[in-house]
Coordinates of C-alpha atoms in Angstrom, one line a residue:
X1200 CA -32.9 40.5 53.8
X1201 CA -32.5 38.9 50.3
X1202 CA -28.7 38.9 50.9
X1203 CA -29.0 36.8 54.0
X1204 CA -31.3 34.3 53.0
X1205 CA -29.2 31.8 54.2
X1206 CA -29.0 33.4 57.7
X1207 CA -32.6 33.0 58.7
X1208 CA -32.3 35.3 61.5
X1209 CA -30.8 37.9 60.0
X1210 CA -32.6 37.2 57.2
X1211 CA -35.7 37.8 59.4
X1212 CA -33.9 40.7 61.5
X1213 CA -33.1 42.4 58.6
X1214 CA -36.8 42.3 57.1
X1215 CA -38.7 43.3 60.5
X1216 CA -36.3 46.2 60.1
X1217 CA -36.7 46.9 56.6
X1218 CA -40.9 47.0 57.5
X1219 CA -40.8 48.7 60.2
X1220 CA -38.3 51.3 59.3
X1221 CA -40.4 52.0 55.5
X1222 CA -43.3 52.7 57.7
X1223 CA -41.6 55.6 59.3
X1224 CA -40.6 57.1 55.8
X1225 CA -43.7 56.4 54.3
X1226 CA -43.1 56.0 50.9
X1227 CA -44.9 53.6 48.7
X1228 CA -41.9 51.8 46.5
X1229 CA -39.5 51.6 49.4
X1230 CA -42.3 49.3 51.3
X1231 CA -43.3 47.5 48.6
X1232 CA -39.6 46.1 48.0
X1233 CA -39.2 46.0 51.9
X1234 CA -42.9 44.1 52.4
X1235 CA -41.4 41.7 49.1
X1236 CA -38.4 41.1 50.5
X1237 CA -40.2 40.2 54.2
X1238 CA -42.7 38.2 52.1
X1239 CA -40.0 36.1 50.7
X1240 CA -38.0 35.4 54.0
X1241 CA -40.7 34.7 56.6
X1242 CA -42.0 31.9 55.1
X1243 CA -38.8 30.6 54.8
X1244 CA -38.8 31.3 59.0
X1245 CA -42.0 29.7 59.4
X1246 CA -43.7 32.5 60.2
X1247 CA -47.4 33.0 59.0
X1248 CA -47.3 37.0 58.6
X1249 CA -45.9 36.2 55.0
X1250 CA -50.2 36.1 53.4
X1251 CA -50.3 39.2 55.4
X1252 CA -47.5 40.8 54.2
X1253 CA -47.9 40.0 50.4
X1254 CA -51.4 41.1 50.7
X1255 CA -50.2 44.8 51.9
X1256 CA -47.3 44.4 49.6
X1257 CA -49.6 43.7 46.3
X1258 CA -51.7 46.6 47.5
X1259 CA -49.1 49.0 47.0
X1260 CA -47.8 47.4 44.0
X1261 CA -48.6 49.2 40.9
X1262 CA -48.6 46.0 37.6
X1263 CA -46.6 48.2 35.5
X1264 CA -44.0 48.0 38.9
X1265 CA -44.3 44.8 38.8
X1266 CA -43.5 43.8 35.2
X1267 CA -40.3 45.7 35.7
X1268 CA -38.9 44.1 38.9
X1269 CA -37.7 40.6 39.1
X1270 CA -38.4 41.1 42.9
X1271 CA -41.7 42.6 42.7
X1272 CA -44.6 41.2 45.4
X1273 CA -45.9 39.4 42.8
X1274 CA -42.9 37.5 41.9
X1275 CA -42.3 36.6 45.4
X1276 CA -46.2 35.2 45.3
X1277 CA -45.6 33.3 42.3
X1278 CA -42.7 31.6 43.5
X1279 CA -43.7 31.1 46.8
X1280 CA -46.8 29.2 44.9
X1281 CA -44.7 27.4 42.8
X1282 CA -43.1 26.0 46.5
X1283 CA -46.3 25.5 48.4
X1284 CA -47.6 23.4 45.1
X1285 CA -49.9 25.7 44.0
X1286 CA -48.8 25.5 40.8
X1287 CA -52.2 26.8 39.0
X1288 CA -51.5 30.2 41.1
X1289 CA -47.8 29.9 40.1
X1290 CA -48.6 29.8 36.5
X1291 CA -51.4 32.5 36.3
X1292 CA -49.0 34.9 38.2
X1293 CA -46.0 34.5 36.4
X1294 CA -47.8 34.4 33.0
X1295 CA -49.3 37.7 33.9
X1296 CA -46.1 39.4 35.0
X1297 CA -44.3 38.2 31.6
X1298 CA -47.1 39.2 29.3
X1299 CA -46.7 42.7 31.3
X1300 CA -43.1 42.8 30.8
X1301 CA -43.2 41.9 27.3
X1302 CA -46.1 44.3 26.3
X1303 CA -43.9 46.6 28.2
X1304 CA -40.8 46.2 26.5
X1305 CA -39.2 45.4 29.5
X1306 CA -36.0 43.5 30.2
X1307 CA -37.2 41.0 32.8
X1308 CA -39.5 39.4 30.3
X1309 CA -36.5 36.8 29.9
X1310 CA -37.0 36.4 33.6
X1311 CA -40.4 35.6 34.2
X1312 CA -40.2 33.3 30.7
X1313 CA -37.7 31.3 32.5
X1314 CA -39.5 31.1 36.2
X1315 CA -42.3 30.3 33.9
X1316 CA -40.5 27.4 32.3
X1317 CA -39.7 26.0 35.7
X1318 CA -43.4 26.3 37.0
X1319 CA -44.6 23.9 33.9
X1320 CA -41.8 21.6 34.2
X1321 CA -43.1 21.2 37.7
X1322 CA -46.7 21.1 36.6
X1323 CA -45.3 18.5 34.7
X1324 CA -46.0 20.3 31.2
X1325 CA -42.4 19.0 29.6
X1326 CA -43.2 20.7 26.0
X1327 CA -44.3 24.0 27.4
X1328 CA -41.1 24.1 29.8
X1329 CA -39.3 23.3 26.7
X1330 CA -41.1 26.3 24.4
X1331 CA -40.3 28.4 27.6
X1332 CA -36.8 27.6 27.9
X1333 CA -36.1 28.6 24.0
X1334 CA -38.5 31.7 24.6
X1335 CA -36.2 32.9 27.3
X1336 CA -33.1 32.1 25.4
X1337 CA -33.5 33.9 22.6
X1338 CA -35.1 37.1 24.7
X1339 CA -31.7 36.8 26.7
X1340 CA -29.6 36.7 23.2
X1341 CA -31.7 39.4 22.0
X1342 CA -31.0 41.3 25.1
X1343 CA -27.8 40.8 25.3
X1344 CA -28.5 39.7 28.6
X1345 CA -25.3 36.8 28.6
X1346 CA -25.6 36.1 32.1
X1347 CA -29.0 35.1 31.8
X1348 CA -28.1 32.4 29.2
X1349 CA -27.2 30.0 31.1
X1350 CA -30.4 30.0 33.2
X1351 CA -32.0 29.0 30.1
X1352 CA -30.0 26.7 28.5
X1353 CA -30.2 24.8 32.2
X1354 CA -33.9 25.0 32.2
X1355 CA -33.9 23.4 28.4
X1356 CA -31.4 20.4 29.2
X1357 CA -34.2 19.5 31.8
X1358 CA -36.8 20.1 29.9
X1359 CA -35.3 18.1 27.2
X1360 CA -34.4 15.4 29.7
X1361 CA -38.0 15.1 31.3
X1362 CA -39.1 14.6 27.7
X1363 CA -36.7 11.7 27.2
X1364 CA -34.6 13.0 24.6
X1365 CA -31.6 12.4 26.8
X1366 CA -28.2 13.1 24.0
X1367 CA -29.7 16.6 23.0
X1368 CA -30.2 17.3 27.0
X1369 CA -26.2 16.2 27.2
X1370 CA -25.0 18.5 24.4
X1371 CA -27.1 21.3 25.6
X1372 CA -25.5 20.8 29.3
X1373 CA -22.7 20.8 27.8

């Protein structure tokens, strides 16, 4: 379903399918990622049954799970808070899943730094998304994580730009 995001109805055929078929097999971490991936594409199809399905999904979802999976339930509710402007639920959500993933030692703490980043420069918050954007750098360095890098050195060029310092927001596109 993820895959096809730009299909919307395969997108959406391929995530009744992924439900319905998790059901049958009835195990827990196959329909949590199926009931994330659904949660993530039905909105997108204007269907309603996302709440529903992030509800169920979060159920099943364990937060040590979800500090380890960039496309954990709660992921998909932060950012689908983030783009229905509910940028307080955003925040809290993606702050918790990064504190997680941190405490936990776990790689997709760079991640969630730099989805948190974007939810601040979108709360307006231009300093924070800035801190943000250099925390998630130097996790991605430290990680050796290169193709993350860019992702954060993006997120600090707009940062810097929001804050008006528009030549170090050039060199760092650069």
């Amino acid at each position: 379903a993820f895959a096809d995001a730009f299909e919307l109805g395969r997108a959406r055929s391929h995530a009744d399918t992924a439900v319905s078929s998790t059901l049958e097999v009835a195990s827990r971490e196959i329909s949590r990622r199926a009931l994330a991936a659904a949660a993530s594409v039905f909105p997108i199809t204007g269907d309603p049954a996302a709440d529903a399905l992030l509800r169920e999904g979060m159920a099943l979802e364990r937060p040590r799970e979800s500090c380890r999976d960039p496309r954990s339930v709660r992921f998909v509710a932060a950012l689908r808070a983030l783009y229905e402007d509910r940028i307080e639920d955003a925040r809290r959500t993606m702050g918790d899943l990064a504190q997680a993933a941190e405490a936990a030692g776990a790689v997709t703490t760079q991640a969630f730094l730099a989805y948190s980043s974007l939810i601040e420069r979108r709360a307006g918050s231009f300093a924070v998304a800035l801190a943000l954007a250099d925390q998630s750098h130097d996790v991605a360095l430290q990680a050796g994580r290169e193709a993350a890098v860019p992702l954060a050195l993006h997120l600090r060029a707009q940062a810097l730009a929001h804050l008006g310092r528009a030549a170090e927001a050039r060199a760092v596109a650069e």
